N, CA, C and O of each residue as an XYZ file, in Angstrom:
376
protein
N     112.342     70.723     -3.689
C     111.658     70.999     -4.809
C     112.320     72.213     -5.520
O     112.410     73.358     -5.077
N     112.869     71.618     -6.993
C     113.613     72.817     -8.047
C     112.500     74.037     -8.778
O     111.429     73.813     -9.342
N     113.007     75.022     -8.601
C     112.684     75.656     -9.342
C     111.555     75.629    -10.655
O     110.645     76.425    -10.889
N     111.985     74.375    -11.429
C     111.102     74.185    -12.294
C     110.337     72.828    -12.139
O     110.006     72.163    -13.120
N     110.102     72.492    -10.970
C     109.150     72.004    -10.513
C     108.140     72.849     -9.904
O     106.952     72.686    -10.185
N     108.523     73.729     -9.102
C     107.931     74.395     -8.604
C     106.595     75.406     -9.645
O     105.424     75.600     -9.318
N     107.356     75.921    -11.004
C     107.294     76.363    -11.788
C     105.681     75.886    -12.535
O     104.592     76.456    -12.592
N     106.394     74.050    -13.232
C     105.339     73.810    -13.679
C     104.004     73.118    -12.371
O     102.973     72.985    -13.030
N     103.913     72.976    -11.887
C     103.211     72.755    -10.164
C     102.714     74.186    -10.262
O     101.739     73.717     -9.674
N     102.522     75.043    -10.373
C     102.142     76.750    -10.512
C     101.816     76.487    -12.075
O     101.051     77.395    -11.750
N     101.582     76.126    -13.644
C     101.274     76.290    -14.114
C     100.332     75.903    -14.191
O      99.409     76.529    -14.713
N     100.166     74.204    -13.479
C      99.154     73.583    -13.821
C      97.760     74.392    -12.992
O      96.789     73.641    -13.086
N      97.512     75.289    -12.460
C      96.549     75.886    -12.118
C      96.597     77.499    -12.878
O      95.594     78.135    -13.201
N      97.955     77.925    -13.050
C      97.410     79.258    -13.841
C      96.727     78.644    -15.709
O      95.908     79.159    -16.469
N      97.495     77.477    -15.805
C      97.182     77.855    -17.417
C      95.364     77.444    -17.491
O      94.646     77.873    -18.394
N      94.920     76.658    -16.493
C      93.494     76.478    -16.766
C      92.643     77.474    -16.959
O      91.650     77.541    -17.683
N      93.332     78.562    -15.940
C      92.680     79.984    -14.851
C      92.336     80.844    -16.077
O      91.311     81.493    -16.286
N      94.011     80.620    -17.239
C      93.870     81.520    -18.023
C      92.810     81.419    -19.273
O      92.207     82.353    -19.802
N      92.748     79.925    -19.617
C      91.872     79.238    -20.494
C      90.725     79.614    -20.171
O      89.962     79.788    -21.121
N      90.314     79.811    -19.127
C      89.116     79.689    -18.595
C      88.765     81.826    -18.758
O      88.010     82.379    -19.557
N      89.124     82.092    -18.318
C      88.764     83.571    -18.325
C      89.044     84.182    -19.774
O      88.213     84.885    -20.348
N      90.213     83.873    -20.280
C      89.902     83.636    -22.308
C      88.842     83.206    -22.814
O      88.353     84.098    -23.508
N      88.272     82.351    -22.822
C      86.853     81.093    -22.792
C      85.656     82.529    -22.797
O      84.997     83.004    -23.721
N      85.785     83.010    -20.942
C      84.763     84.327    -20.872
C      84.879     85.191    -21.755
O      83.903     85.547    -22.415
N      86.307     85.782    -21.966
C      85.921     86.775    -23.062
C      85.247     86.804    -24.393
O      84.623     87.660    -25.021
N      85.606     85.527    -24.606
C      85.539     85.923    -26.454
C      84.171     85.126    -26.108
O      83.903     84.583    -27.180
N      83.397     84.852    -25.392
C      81.883     84.672    -25.151
C      80.972     86.460    -25.232
O      80.094     87.002    -25.903
N      81.716     86.729    -24.296
C      81.422     88.591    -24.739
C      81.941     89.521    -25.250
O      81.439     90.612    -25.519
N      83.231     89.069    -25.462
C      83.076     89.740    -27.442
C      82.439     89.103    -28.939
O      82.708     89.662    -30.002
N      81.559     87.859    -28.877
C      80.399     87.455    -29.575
C      79.014     87.899    -29.281
O      78.200     88.245    -30.137
N      78.806     87.861    -27.948
C      77.573     88.061    -28.094
C      77.413     89.937    -26.391
O      76.830     90.134    -25.324
N      78.220     90.564    -27.171
C      78.248     91.763    -26.314
C      77.234     92.711    -26.871
O      77.209     93.151    -28.021
N      76.553     92.916    -26.073
C      75.179     93.669    -26.269
C      75.825     95.131    -26.418
O      74.953     95.918    -26.786
N      76.830     95.625    -26.283
C      76.941     96.950    -26.961
C      78.561     96.652    -26.978
O      79.015     95.611    -26.506
N      79.499     97.815    -27.653
C      80.412     97.959    -28.201
C      80.994     98.190    -26.818
O      81.774     97.308    -26.457
N      80.841     98.917    -26.196
C      81.989     99.224    -25.081
C      81.961     97.626    -24.375
O      83.057     97.357    -23.882
N      81.042     96.636    -24.244
C      81.587     94.945    -23.837
C      82.663     94.264    -24.864
O      83.590     93.483    -24.652
N      82.225     94.803    -25.928
C      83.232     94.113    -27.684
C      84.420     94.491    -26.802
O      84.986     93.620    -26.142
N      84.827     95.814    -26.772
C      85.904     96.639    -26.641
C      86.777     96.146    -25.405
O      88.008     96.148    -25.413
N      85.845     95.651    -24.155
C      86.398     95.343    -23.128
C      86.819     93.727    -23.225
O      87.917     93.440    -22.748
N      86.250     92.963    -23.642
C      86.416     91.741    -23.918
C      88.024     91.353    -24.562
O      88.976     90.686    -24.157
N      87.728     92.157    -25.762
C      88.770     92.293    -26.985
C      90.162     92.521    -25.710
O      90.933     91.659    -25.289
N      90.083     94.089    -25.326
C      91.464     94.023    -24.370
C      91.448     93.303    -23.500
O      92.524     92.716    -23.388
N      90.724     93.036    -22.784
C      90.797     92.060    -21.913
C      91.978     90.496    -22.054
O      92.765     89.938    -21.290
N      91.487     90.273    -23.543
C      91.963     89.154    -24.256
C      93.322     89.842    -24.180
O      94.112     89.718    -23.244
N      93.523     90.669    -25.401
C      94.887     91.072    -25.219
C      95.968     90.881    -24.409
O      97.009     90.246    -24.575
N      95.456     91.677    -23.307
C      96.218     91.397    -22.157
C      96.498     90.329    -21.440
O      97.493     90.368    -20.717
N      96.006     89.621    -21.469
C      96.100     88.436    -20.811
C      96.996     87.514    -21.746
O      98.018     86.959    -21.343
N      96.405     87.394    -23.286
C      97.842     87.060    -23.826
C      99.166     87.527    -23.612
O     100.053     86.675    -23.675
N      99.538     88.899    -23.333
C     100.813     89.312    -23.562
C     100.793     89.009    -22.407
O     101.763     88.267    -22.253
N     100.088     89.168    -21.141
C     100.358     88.757    -19.316
C     101.377     86.586    -19.703
O     102.284     86.105    -19.024
N     100.905     86.139    -20.548
C     100.843     84.681    -20.536
C     102.217     84.186    -21.451
O     103.011     83.248    -21.529
N     101.971     85.230    -21.946
C     103.810     85.332    -23.448
C     104.981     85.538    -22.133
O     105.952     84.870    -21.777
N     104.412     86.681    -21.680
C     105.433     87.351    -20.465
C     105.861     85.923    -19.593
O     107.032     85.548    -19.520
N     105.009     85.380    -19.112
C     105.470     84.358    -18.422
C     106.125     83.571    -19.326
O     107.305     83.546    -18.977
N     105.943     82.847    -20.410
C     106.187     81.938    -21.170
C     107.791     82.317    -21.506
O     108.750     81.592    -21.771
N     107.668     83.670    -21.388
C     109.758     84.378    -21.592
C     110.193     83.784    -20.564
O     110.930     82.799    -20.608
N     109.785     84.317    -19.550
C     110.611     84.467    -18.492
C     110.904     82.446    -17.932
O     111.811     82.036    -17.208
N     109.831     81.638    -18.567
C     110.847     80.031    -18.190
C     111.583     79.200    -19.559
O     112.109     78.094    -19.430
N     111.498     80.097    -21.134
C     111.990     79.710    -21.541
C     113.304     80.805    -22.005
O     114.150     80.647    -22.884
N     113.150     81.695    -21.265
C     114.396     82.512    -20.872
C     114.778     83.039    -22.817
O     115.655     82.529    -23.514
N     114.112     83.803    -23.110
C     113.260     84.180    -24.794
C     113.332     85.456    -24.734
O     112.480     85.820    -23.924
N     114.053     86.595    -25.277
C     113.635     88.194    -25.166
C     112.816     88.120    -26.147
O     111.955     88.966    -26.388
N     113.062     86.894    -26.923
C     111.831     87.154    -28.655
C     110.502     88.044    -28.037
O     110.059     89.189    -28.126
N     110.018     86.216    -27.068
C     108.757     86.689    -26.541
C     108.141     87.483    -25.446
O     106.939     87.665    -25.256
N     109.388     88.034    -24.587
C     108.829     89.374    -23.576
C     109.008     90.704    -24.809
O     108.383     91.752    -24.644
N     109.788     90.536    -25.845
C     109.243     92.246    -26.654
C     108.273     91.534    -27.492
O     107.920     92.540    -28.109
N     107.601     90.654    -27.977
C     106.310     90.411    -28.652
C     104.837     90.902    -27.158
O     103.758     91.492    -27.217
N     105.488     90.369    -26.229
C     104.244     90.210    -25.161
C     104.612     91.850    -25.298
O     103.992     92.345    -26.239
N     105.091     92.386    -24.901
C     105.659     94.445    -24.571
C     104.889     94.745    -25.757
O     104.530     95.903    -25.545
N     104.458     94.429    -26.784
C     104.601     94.937    -28.305
C     102.760     95.373    -28.715
O     102.164     96.324    -29.222
N     102.242     93.372    -27.848
C     101.070     93.003    -28.053
C     100.366     94.330    -26.763
O      99.516     95.174    -27.044
N     100.974     94.160    -25.512
C     100.218     95.175    -24.563
C     100.107     96.760    -25.260
O      99.093     97.448    -25.135
N     101.283     97.188    -25.983
C     101.317     98.282    -26.154
C     100.320     98.796    -27.640
O     100.166    100.006    -27.810
N      99.820     98.008    -28.440
C      98.655     97.692    -29.659
C      97.820     97.838    -28.609
O      97.520     99.020    -28.434
N      97.167     96.832    -27.587
C      96.411     97.230    -26.987
C      96.372     98.118    -26.401
O      95.199     98.325    -26.090
N      97.094     98.936    -25.974
C      96.756    100.255    -25.378
C      96.717    101.459    -26.481
O      96.724    102.639    -26.132
N      96.679    101.080    -27.736
C      96.852    102.597    -28.125
C      95.518    102.023    -29.212
O      94.966    102.856    -29.930
N      95.132    100.738    -29.246
C      93.534    100.481    -29.764
C      92.800    101.177    -28.703
O      92.153    102.161    -29.061
N      92.776    100.822    -27.354
C      91.987    101.521    -26.092
C      92.028    102.977    -26.431
O      90.953    103.573    -26.516
N      92.764    103.396    -26.564
C      92.833    105.199    -26.939
C      92.473    105.474    -28.201
O      91.967    106.588    -28.337
N      92.544    104.986    -28.921
C      91.769    104.825    -31.146
C      90.464    105.278    -30.676
O      89.872    106.351    -30.791
N      90.060    103.721    -29.890
C      88.412    103.844    -30.080
C      87.583    104.707    -29.082
O      86.432    105.121    -29.213
N      88.682    104.919    -27.786
C      87.591    105.834    -26.822
C      88.064    107.525    -27.517
O      87.316    108.445    -27.187
N      89.080    107.815    -28.294
C      88.653    109.134    -29.010
C      87.492    108.726    -30.317
O      86.450    109.272    -29.956
N      87.333    108.289    -31.136
C      86.383    107.610    -31.626
C      84.863    107.612    -31.199
O      84.028    108.293    -31.796
N      84.643    107.014    -30.405
C      83.235    107.134    -29.474
C      83.138    108.330    -28.814
O      82.106    108.999    -28.861
N      84.138    108.674    -28.186
C      84.012    110.440    -27.316
C      83.101    111.510    -28.380
O      82.016    112.078    -28.266
N      84.415    111.440    -29.724
C      84.063    112.900    -30.351
C      83.661    111.725    -32.173
O      83.855    112.184    -33.298
N      83.364    110.940    -32.021
C      83.325    110.660    -33.545
C      83.728    111.018    -34.544
O      83.143    111.143    -35.619
N      85.642    111.379    -34.036
C      86.579    111.268    -35.518
C      87.891    110.990    -34.825
O      87.901    111.011    -33.595
N      88.840    110.768    -35.397
C      90.141    110.038    -34.743
C      91.020    110.693    -35.436
O      91.953    110.036    -35.898
N      90.965    112.185    -35.703
C      92.369    112.821    -36.714
C      93.240    113.088    -35.268
O      92.969    112.691    -34.135
N      94.425    113.938    -35.758
C      95.613    114.228    -35.390
C      95.109    115.265    -33.848
O      95.975    115.777    -33.139
């Protein structure tokens, strides 16, 4: 069994799990009763997309996908810090 066939076999299980997680996060983002639930759902969606992009980058041997995945993950982390600071102190100054 070659490495590519093993990868495709693994992706048959991983892609539906990512899609299911993305749907659950999207429902939580739209129906979230509190702002914290919405923030957590958007955060999980962005990190899942970044992880999936990293998996695809390894498969396609693309440096552009991995750099986009890293950028997305860093952007999501900075967004978390920004929103947490705003929720705690109601200001976002330097």
